[in-house]
PDB file of C-alpha atoms and ligand atoms in Angstrom:
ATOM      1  CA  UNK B   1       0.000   0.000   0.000  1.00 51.00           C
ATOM      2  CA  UNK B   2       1.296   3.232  -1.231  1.00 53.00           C
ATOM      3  CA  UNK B   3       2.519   5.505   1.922  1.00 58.00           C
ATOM      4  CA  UNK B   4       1.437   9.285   2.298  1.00 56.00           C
ATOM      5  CA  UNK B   5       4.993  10.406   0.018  1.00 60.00           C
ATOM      6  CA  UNK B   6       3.879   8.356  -2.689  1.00 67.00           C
ATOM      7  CA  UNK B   7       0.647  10.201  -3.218  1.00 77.00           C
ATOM      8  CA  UNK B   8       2.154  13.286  -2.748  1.00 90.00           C
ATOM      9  CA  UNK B   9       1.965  15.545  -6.203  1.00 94.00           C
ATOM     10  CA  UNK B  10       5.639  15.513  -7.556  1.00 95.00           C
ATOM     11  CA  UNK B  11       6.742  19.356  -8.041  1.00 96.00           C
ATOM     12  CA  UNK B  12       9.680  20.934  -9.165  1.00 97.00           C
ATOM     13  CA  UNK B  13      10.792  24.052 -10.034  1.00 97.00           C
ATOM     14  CA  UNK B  14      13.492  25.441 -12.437  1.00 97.00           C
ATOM     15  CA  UNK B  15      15.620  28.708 -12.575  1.00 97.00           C
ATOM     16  CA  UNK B  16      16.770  29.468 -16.062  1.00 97.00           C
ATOM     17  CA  UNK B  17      18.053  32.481 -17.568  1.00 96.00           C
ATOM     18  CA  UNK B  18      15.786  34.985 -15.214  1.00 96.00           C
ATOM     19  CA  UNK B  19      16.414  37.006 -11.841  1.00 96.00           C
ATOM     20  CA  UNK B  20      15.168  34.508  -9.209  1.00 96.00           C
ATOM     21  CA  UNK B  21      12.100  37.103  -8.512  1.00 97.00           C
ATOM     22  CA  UNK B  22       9.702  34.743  -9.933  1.00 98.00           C
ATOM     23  CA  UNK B  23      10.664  31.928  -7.231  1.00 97.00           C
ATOM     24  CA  UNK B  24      10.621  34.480  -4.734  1.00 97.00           C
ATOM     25  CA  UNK B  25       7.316  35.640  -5.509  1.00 97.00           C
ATOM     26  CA  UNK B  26       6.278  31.434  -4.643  1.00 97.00           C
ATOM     27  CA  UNK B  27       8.081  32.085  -1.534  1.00 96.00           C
ATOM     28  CA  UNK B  28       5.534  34.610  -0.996  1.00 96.00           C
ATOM     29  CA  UNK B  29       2.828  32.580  -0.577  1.00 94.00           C
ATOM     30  CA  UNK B  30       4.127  32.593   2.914  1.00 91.00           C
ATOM     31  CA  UNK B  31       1.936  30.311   5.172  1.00 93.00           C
ATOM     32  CA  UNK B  32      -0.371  28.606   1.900  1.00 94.00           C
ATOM     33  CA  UNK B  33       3.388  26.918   1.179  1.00 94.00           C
ATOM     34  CA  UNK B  34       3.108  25.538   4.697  1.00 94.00           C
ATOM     35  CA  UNK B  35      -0.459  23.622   3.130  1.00 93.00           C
ATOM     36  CA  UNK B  36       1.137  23.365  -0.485  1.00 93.00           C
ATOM     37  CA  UNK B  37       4.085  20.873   0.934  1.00 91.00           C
ATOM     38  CA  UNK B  38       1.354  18.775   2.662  1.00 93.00           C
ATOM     39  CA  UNK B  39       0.115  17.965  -0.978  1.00 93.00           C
ATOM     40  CA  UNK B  40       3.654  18.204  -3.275  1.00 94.00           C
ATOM     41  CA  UNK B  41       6.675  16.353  -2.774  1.00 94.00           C
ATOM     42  CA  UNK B  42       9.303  19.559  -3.967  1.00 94.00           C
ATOM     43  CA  UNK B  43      11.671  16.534  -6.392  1.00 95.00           C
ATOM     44  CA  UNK B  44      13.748  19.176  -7.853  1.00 96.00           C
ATOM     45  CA  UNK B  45      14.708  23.187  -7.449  1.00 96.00           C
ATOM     46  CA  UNK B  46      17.110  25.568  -6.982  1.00 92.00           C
ATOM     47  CA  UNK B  47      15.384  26.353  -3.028  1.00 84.00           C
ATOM     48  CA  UNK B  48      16.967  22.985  -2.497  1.00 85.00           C
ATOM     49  CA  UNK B  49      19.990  20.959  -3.386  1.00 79.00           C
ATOM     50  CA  UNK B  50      19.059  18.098  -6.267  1.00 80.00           C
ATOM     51  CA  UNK B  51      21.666  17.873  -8.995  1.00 84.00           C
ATOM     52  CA  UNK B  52      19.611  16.164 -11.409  1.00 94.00           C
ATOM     53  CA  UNK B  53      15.988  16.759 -12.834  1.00 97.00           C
ATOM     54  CA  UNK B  54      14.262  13.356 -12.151  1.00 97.00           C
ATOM     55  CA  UNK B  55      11.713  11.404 -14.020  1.00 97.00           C
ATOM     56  CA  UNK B  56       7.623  11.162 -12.842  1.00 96.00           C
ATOM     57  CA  UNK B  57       7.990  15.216 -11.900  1.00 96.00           C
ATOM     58  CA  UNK B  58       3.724  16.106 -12.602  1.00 95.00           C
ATOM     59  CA  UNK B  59       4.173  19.908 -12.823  1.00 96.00           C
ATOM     60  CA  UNK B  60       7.351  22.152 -13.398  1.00 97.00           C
ATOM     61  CA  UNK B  61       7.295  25.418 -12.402  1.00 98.00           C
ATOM     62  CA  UNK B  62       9.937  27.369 -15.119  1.00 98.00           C
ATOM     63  CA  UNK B  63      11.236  30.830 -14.237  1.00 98.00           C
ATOM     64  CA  UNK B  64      13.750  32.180 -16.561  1.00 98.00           C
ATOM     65  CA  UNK B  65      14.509  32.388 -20.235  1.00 98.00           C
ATOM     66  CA  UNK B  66      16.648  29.849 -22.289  1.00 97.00           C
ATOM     67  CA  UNK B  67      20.206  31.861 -22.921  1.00 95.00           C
ATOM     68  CA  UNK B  68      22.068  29.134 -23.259  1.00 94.00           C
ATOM     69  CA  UNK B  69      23.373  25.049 -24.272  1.00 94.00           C
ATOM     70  CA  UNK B  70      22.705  24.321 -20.573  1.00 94.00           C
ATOM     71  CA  UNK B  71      19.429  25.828 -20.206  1.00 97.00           C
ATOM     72  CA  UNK B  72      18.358  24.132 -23.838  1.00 97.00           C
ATOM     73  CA  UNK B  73      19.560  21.123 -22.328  1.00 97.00           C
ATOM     74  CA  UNK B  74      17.267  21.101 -19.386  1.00 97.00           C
ATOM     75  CA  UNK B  75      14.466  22.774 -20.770  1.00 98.00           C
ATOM     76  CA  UNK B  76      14.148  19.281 -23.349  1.00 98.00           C
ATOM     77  CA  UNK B  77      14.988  17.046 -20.536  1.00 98.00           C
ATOM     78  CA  UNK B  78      12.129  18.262 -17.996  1.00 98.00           C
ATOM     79  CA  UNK B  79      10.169  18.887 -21.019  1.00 98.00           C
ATOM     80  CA  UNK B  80      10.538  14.650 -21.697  1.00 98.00           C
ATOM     81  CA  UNK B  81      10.258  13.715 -17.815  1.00 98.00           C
ATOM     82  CA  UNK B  82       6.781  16.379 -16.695  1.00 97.00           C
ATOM     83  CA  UNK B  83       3.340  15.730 -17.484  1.00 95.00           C
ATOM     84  CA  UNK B  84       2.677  19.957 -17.006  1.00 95.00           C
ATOM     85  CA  UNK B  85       5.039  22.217 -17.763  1.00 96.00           C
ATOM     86  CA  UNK B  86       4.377  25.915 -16.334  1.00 96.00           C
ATOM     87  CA  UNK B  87       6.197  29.100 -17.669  1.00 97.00           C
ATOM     88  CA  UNK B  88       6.734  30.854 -14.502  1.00 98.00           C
ATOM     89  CA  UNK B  89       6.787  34.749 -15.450  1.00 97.00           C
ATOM     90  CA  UNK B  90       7.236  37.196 -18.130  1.00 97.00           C
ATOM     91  CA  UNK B  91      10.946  35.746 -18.718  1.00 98.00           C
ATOM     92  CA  UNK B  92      10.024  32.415 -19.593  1.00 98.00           C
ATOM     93  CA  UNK B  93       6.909  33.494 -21.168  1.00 97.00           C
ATOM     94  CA  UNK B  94       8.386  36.196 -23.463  1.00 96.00           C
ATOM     95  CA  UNK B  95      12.304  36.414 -22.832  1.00 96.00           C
ATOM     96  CA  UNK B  96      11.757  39.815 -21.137  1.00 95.00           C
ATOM     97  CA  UNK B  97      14.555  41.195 -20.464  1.00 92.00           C
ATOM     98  CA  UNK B  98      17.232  38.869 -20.702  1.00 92.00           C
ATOM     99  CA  UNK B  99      15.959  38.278 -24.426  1.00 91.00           C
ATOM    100  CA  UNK B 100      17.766  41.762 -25.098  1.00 88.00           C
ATOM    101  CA  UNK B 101      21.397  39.819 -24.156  1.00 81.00           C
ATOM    102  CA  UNK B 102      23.024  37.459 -26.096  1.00 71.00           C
ATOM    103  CA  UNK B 103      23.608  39.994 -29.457  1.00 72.00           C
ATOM    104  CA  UNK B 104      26.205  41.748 -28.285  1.00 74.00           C
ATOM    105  CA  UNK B 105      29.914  40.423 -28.734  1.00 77.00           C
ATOM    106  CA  UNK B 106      29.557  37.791 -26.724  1.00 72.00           C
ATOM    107  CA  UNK B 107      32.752  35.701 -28.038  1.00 75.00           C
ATOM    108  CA  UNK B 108      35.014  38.563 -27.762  1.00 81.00           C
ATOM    109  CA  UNK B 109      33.365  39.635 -24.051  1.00 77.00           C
ATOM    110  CA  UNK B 110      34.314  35.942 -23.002  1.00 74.00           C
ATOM    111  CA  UNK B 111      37.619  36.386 -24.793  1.00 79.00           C
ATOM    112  CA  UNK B 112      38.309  39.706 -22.944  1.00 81.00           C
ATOM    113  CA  UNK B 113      36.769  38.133 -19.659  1.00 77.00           C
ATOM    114  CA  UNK B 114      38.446  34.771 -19.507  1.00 73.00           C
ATOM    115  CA  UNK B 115      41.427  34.641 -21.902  1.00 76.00           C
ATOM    116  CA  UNK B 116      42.795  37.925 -21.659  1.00 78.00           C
ATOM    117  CA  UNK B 117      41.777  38.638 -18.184  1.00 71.00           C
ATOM    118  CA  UNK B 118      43.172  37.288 -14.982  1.00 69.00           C
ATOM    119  CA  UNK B 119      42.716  33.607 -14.650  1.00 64.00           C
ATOM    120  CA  UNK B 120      40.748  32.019 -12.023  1.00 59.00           C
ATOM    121  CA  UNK B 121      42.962  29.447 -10.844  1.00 60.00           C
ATOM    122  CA  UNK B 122      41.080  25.692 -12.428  1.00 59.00           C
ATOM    123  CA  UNK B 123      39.002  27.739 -14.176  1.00 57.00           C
ATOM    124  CA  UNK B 124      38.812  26.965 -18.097  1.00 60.00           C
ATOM    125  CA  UNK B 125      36.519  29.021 -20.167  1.00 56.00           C
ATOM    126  CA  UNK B 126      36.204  26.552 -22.888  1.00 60.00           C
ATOM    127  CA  UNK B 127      35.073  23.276 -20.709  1.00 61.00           C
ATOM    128  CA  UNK B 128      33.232  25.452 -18.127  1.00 67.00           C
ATOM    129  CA  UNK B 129      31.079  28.391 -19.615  1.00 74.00           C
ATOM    130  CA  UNK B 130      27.775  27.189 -21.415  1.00 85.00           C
ATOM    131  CA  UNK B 131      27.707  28.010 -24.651  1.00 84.00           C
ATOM    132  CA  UNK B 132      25.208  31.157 -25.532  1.00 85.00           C
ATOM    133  CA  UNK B 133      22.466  30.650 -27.925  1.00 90.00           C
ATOM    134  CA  UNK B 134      22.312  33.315 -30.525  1.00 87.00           C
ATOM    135  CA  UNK B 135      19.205  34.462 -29.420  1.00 90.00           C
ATOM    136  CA  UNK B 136      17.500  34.556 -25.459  1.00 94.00           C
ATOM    137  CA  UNK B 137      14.383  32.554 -26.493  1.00 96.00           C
ATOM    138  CA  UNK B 138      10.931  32.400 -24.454  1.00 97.00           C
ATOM    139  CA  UNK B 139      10.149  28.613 -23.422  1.00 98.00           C
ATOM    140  CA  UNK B 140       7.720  27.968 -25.377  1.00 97.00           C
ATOM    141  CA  UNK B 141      10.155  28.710 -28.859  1.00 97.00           C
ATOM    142  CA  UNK B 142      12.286  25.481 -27.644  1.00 98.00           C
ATOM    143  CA  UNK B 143       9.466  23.127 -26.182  1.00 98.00           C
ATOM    144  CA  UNK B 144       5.947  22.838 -25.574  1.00 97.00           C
ATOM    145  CA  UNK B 145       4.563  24.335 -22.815  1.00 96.00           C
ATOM    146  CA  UNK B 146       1.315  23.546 -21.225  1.00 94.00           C
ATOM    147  CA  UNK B 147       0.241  26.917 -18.870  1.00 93.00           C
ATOM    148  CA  UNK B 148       1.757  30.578 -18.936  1.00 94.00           C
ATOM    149  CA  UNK B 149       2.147  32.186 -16.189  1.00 95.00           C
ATOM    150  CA  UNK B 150       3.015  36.063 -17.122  1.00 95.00           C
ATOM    151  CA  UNK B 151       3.844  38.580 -14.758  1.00 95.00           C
ATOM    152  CA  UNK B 152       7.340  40.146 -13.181  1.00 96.00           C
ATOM    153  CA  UNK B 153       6.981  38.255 -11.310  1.00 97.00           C
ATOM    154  CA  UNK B 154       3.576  36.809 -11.127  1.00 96.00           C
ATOM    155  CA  UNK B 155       1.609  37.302  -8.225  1.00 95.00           C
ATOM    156  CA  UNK B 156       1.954  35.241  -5.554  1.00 96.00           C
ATOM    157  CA  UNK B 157      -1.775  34.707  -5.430  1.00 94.00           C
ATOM    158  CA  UNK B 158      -1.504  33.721  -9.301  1.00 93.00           C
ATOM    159  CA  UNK B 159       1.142  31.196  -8.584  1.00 95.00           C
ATOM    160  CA  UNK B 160      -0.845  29.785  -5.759  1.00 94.00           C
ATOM    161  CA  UNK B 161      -4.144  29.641  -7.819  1.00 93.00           C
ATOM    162  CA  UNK B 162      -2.251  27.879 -10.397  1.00 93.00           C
ATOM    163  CA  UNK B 163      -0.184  25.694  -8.532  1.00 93.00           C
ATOM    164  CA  UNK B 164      -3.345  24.424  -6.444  1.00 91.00           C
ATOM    165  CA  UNK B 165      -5.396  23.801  -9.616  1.00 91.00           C
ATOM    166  CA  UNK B 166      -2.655  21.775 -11.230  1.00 90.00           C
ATOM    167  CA  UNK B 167      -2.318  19.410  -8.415  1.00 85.00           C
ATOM    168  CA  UNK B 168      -5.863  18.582  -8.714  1.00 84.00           C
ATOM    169  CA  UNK B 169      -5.542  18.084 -11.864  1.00 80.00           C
ATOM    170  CA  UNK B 170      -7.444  21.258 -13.135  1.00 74.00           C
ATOM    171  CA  UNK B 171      -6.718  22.863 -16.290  1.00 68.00           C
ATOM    172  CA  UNK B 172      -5.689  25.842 -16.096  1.00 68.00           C
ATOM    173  CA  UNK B 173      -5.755  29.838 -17.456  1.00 68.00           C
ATOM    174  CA  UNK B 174      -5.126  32.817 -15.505  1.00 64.00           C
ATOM    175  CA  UNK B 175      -8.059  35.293 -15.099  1.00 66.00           C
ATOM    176  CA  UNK B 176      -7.922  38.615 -16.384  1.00 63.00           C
ATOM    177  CA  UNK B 177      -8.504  40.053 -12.739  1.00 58.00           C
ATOM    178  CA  UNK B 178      -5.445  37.849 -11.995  1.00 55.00           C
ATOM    179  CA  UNK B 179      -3.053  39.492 -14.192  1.00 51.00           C
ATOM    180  CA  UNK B 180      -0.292  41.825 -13.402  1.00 48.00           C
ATOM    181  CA  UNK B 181       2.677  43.079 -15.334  1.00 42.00           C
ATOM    182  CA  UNK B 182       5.978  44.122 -13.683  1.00 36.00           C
TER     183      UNK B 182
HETATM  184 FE1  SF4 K   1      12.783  38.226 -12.627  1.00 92.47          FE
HETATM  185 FE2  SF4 K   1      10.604  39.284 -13.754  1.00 92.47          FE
HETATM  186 FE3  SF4 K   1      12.060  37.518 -15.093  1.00 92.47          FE
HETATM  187 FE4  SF4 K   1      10.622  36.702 -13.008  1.00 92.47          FE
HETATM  188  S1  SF4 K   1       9.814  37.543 -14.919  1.00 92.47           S
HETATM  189  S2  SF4 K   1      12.746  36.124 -13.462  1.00 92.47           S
HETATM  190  S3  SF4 K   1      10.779  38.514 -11.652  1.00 92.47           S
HETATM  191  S4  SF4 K   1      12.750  39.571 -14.420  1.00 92.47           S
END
């Protein structure tokens, strides 16, 4: 017989290319997180220490643009192991404003940074720096998403009206009343 863990929704969240506002604004839910973590099981996030997005997660909670080979990388892996992937904010849901990065120089500024600059001692550019994309792209230009979450950040009551329809097993789409832009 399953135990009371084993029920429990599996939730993660994610922190791309984006300012960490969005998770802060789920912190914000202040005491409704104290009866969100009697429902979720929190499998992966940057509030805690897991190394590696794991399979079975039901809903992912995505702050953050994708900027880079690292970010790609995740997005397609949590992408291939959720059932309901959430863009979390105006970031993920548009690029915002890390989508106006990435067209500068960005070879020379890591050339200038790490090559020419003083070395960090173990540090190698090549082997350690994520490659940048060309382009800061929303989530939902590298893989389906299933609910957008806009805001900057999103209101805390959004995220919680969201998050607590999603573990139910709701569908669902933010209400016009709900709505607020950064
Ligand atoms: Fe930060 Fe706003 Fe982007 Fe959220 S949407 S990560 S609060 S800049």
């Amino acid at each position: 017989m399953p135990g009371v863990e084993d029920q429990k929704i599996r939730l993660a969240t994610v922190w791309l290319s984006g300012c960490s506002g969005c998770h802060m604004s789920f912190l914000d839910m202040d005491e409704h997180l104290l009866e969100l973590q009697k429902l979720v099981h929190l499998v992966f996030s940057p509030l805690a220490d897991h190394k590696c997005f794991p399979e079975g997660v039901d809903v992912v909670l995505v702050e953050g643009a994708v900027a880079n080979t690292e970010h790609l990388a995740l997005a397609q892996t949590l992408r291939r192991r959720s059932r309901v992937v959430v863009a979390l904010g105006d970031c993920a849901v548009t690029g915002n404003v890390p989508a106006l990065r990435n067209r500068l120089d960005s070879e020379g500024l890591l050339q200038a940074v790490y090559a020419d600059g003083e070395r960090l001692p173990g540090l190698d550019p090549q082997g350690e720096v994520p490659q940048l994309l060309p382009s800061v792209l929303p989530l939902h230009r590298v893989i389906p998403v299933d609910v957008f979450l806009p805001g900057c950040p999103p209101a805390p009551q959004s995220i919680q009206a969201a998050v607590g329809a999603l573990i139910q097993g709701e569908s669902f789409v933010l209400p016009e009343s709900m709505r607020r832009f950064g």
